[in-house]
Backbone as a chain_set.jsonl record, in Angstrom:
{"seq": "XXXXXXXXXXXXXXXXXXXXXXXXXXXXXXXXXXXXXXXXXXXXXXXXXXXXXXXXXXXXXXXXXXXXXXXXXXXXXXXXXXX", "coords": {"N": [[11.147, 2.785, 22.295], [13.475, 1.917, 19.758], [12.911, 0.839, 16.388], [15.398, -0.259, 15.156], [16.689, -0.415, 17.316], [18.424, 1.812, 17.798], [17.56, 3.434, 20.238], [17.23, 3.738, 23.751], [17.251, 1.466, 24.571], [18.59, -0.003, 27.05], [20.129, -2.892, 27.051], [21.677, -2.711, 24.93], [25.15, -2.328, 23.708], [27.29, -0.125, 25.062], [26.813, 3.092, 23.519], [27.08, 1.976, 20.921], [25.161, 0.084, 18.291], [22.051, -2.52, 17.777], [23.578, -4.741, 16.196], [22.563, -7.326, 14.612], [19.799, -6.492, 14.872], [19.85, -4.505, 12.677], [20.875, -5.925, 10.12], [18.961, -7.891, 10.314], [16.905, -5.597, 9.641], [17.719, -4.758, 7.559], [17.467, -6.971, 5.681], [14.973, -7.389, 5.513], [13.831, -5.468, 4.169], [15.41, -5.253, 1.661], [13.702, -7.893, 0.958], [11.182, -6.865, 0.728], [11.862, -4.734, -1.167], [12.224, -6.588, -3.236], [9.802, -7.901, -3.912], [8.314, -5.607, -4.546], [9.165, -4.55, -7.228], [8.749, -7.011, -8.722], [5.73, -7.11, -8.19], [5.768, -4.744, -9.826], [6.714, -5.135, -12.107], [5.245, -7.534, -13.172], [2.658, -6.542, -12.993], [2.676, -4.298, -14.901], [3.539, -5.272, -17.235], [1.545, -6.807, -18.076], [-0.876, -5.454, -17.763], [-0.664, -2.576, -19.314], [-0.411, -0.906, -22.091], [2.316, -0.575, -24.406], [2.611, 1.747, -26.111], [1.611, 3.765, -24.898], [-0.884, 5.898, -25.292], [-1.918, 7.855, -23.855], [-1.277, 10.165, -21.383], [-2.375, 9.308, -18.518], [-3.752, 6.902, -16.523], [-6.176, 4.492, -18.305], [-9.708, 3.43, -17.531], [-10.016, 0.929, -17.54], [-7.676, 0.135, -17.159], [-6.769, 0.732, -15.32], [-8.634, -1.039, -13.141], [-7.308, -3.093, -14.18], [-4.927, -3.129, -13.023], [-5.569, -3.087, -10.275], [-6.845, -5.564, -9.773], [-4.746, -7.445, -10.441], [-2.742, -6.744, -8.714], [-4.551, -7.328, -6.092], [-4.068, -10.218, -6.465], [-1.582, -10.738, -6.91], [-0.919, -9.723, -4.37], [-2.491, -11.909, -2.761], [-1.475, -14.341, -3.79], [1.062, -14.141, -3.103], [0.497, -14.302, 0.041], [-0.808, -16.858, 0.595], [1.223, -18.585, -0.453], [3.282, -17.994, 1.13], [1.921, -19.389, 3.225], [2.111, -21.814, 3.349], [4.842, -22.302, 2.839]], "CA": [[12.172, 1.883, 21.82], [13.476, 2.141, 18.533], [12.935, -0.688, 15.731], [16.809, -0.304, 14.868], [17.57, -0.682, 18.311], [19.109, 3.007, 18.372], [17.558, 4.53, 21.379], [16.474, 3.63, 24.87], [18.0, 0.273, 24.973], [20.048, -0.478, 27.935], [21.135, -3.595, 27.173], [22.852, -2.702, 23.433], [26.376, -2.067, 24.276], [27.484, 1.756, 25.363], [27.394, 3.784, 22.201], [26.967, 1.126, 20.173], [24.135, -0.042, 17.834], [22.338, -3.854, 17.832], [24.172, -5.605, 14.302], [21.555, -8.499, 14.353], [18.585, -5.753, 14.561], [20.166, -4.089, 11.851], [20.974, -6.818, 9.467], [17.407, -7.972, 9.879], [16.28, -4.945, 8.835], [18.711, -4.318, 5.912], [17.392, -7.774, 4.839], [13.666, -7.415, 5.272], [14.304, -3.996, 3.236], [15.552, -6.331, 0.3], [13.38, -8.525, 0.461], [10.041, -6.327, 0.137], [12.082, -4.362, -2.446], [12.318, -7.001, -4.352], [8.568, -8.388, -4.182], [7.902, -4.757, -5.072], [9.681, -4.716, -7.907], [8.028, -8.002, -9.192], [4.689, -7.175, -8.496], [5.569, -3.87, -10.641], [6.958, -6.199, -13.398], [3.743, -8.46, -13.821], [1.439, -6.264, -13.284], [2.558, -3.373, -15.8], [3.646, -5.855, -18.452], [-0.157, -7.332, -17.95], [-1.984, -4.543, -17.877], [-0.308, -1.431, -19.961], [0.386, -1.31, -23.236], [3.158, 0.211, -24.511], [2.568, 2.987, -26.476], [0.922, 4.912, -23.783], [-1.318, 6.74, -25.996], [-2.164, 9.431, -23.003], [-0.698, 10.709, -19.671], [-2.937, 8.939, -17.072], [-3.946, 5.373, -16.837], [-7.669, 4.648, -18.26], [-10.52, 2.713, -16.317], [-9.204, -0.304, -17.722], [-5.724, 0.212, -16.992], [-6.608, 0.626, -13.586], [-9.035, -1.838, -12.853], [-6.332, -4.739, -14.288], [-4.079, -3.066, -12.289], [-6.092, -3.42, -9.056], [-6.607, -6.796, -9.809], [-3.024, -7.931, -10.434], [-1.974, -6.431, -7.081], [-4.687, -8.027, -4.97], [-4.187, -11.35, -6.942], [-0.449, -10.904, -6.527], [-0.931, -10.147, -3.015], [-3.404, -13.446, -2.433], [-0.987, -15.957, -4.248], [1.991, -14.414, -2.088], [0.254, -15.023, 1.091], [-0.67, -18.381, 0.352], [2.51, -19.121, -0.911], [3.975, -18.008, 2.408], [1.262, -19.959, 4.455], [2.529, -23.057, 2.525], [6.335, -22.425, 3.016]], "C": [[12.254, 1.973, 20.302], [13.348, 0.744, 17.24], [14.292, -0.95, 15.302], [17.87, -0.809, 16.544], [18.874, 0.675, 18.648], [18.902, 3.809, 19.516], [16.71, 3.918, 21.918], [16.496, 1.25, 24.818], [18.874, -0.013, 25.89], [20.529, -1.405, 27.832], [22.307, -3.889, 25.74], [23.896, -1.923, 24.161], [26.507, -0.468, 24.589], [27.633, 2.144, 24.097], [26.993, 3.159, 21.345], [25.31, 0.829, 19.563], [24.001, -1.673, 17.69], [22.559, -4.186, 16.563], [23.307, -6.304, 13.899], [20.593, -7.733, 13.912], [18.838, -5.54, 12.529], [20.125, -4.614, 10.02], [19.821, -7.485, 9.273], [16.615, -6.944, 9.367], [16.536, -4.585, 7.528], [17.623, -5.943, 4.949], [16.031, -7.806, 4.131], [13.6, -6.283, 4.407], [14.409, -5.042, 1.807], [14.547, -6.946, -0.162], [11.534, -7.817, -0.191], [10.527, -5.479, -1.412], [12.011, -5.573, -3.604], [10.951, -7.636, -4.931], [7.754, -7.349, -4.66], [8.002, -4.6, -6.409], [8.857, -5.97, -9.034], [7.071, -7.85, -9.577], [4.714, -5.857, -9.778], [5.474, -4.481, -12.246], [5.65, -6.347, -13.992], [2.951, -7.637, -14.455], [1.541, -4.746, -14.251], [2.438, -3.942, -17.204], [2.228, -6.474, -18.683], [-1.122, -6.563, -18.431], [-2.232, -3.043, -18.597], [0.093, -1.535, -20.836], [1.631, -0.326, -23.411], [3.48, 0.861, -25.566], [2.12, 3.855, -25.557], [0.452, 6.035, -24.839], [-2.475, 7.864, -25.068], [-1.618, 9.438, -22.104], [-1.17, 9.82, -18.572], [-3.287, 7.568, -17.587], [-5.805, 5.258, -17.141], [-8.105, 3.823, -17.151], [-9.896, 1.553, -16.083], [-8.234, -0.95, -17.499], [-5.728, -0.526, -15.61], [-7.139, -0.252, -13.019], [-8.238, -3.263, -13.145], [-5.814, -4.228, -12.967], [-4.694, -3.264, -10.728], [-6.261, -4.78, -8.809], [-5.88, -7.473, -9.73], [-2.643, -7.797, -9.098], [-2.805, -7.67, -6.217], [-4.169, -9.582, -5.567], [-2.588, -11.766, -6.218], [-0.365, -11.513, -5.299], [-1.397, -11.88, -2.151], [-2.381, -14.612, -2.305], [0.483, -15.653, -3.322], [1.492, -14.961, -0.919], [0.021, -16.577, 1.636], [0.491, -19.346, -0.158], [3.331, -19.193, 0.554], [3.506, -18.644, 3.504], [1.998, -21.486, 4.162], [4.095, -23.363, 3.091], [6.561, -23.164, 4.662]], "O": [[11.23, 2.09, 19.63], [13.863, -0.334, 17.537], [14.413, -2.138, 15.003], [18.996, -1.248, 16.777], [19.849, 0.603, 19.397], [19.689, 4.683, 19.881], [15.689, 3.485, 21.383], [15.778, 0.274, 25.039], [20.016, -0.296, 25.529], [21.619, -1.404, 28.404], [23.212, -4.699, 25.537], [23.664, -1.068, 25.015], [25.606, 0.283, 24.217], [28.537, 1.624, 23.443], [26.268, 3.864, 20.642], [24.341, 1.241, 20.2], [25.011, -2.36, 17.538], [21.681, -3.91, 15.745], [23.02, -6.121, 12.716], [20.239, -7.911, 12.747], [18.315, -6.094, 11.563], [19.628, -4.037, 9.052], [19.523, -7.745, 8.107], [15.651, -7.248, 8.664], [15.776, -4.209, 6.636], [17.205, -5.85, 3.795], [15.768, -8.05, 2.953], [12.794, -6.682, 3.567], [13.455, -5.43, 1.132], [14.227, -6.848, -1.346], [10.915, -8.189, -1.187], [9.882, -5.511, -2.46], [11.738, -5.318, -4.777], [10.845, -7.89, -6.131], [6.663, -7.635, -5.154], [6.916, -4.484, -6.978], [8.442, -5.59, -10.128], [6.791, -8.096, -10.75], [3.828, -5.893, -10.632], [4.641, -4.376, -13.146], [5.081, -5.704, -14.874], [2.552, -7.617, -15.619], [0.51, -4.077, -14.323], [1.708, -3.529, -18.105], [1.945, -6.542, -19.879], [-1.99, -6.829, -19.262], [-3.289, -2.414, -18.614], [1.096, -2.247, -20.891], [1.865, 0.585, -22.616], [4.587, 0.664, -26.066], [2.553, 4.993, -25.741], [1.212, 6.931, -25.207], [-3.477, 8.447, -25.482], [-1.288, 8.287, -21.819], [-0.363, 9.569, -17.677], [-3.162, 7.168, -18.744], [-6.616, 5.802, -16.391], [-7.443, 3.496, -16.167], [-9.392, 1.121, -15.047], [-7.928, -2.141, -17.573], [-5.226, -1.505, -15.058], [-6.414, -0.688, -12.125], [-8.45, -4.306, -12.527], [-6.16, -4.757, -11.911], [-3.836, -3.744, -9.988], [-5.885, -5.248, -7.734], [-6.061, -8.382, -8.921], [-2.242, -8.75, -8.428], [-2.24, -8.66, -5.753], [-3.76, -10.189, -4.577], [-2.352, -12.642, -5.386], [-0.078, -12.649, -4.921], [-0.825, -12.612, -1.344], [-2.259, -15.46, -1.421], [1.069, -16.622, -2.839], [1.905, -16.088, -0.647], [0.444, -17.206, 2.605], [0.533, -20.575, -0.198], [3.881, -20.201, 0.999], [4.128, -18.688, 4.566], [2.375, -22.128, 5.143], [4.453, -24.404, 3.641], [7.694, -23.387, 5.088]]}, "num_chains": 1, "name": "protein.A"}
């Protein structure tokens, strides 16, 4: 079965694709883009300066940056247990 609801559905119309599926997925699409997006925000403006005085990210870089994410992650979930 497909998660779009494109194949091996008999009860989506002949030919046809389910709109609702669809539209839930278009939305859930949005909405991680946009929590992606966010967490990129925070956690670059946090943790990178901006000169970038080399190519790769140091220890430091990276270790904020690991931090930021799970932290991110944490305070979304709890945010969403809350809602």
């Amino acid at each position: 079965m497909s998660f779009l609801g494109l194949g091996g559905n008999p009860n989506a119309a002949a030919g046809g694709v389910n709109k609702l599926k669809i539209d839930a997925a278009e939305a859930e699409l949005d909405m991680v883009s946009d929590m992606f997006n966010r967490l990129v925000d925070s956690c670059h403006s946090k943790c990178i300066t901006q000169q970038y005085p080399e190519g790769a990210l140091n220890k430091g870089e990276s270790l904020c940056l690991d931090r930021c994410v799970a932290k991110y992650f944490e305070v979304n979930t709890k945010v969403g247990e809350v809602s």
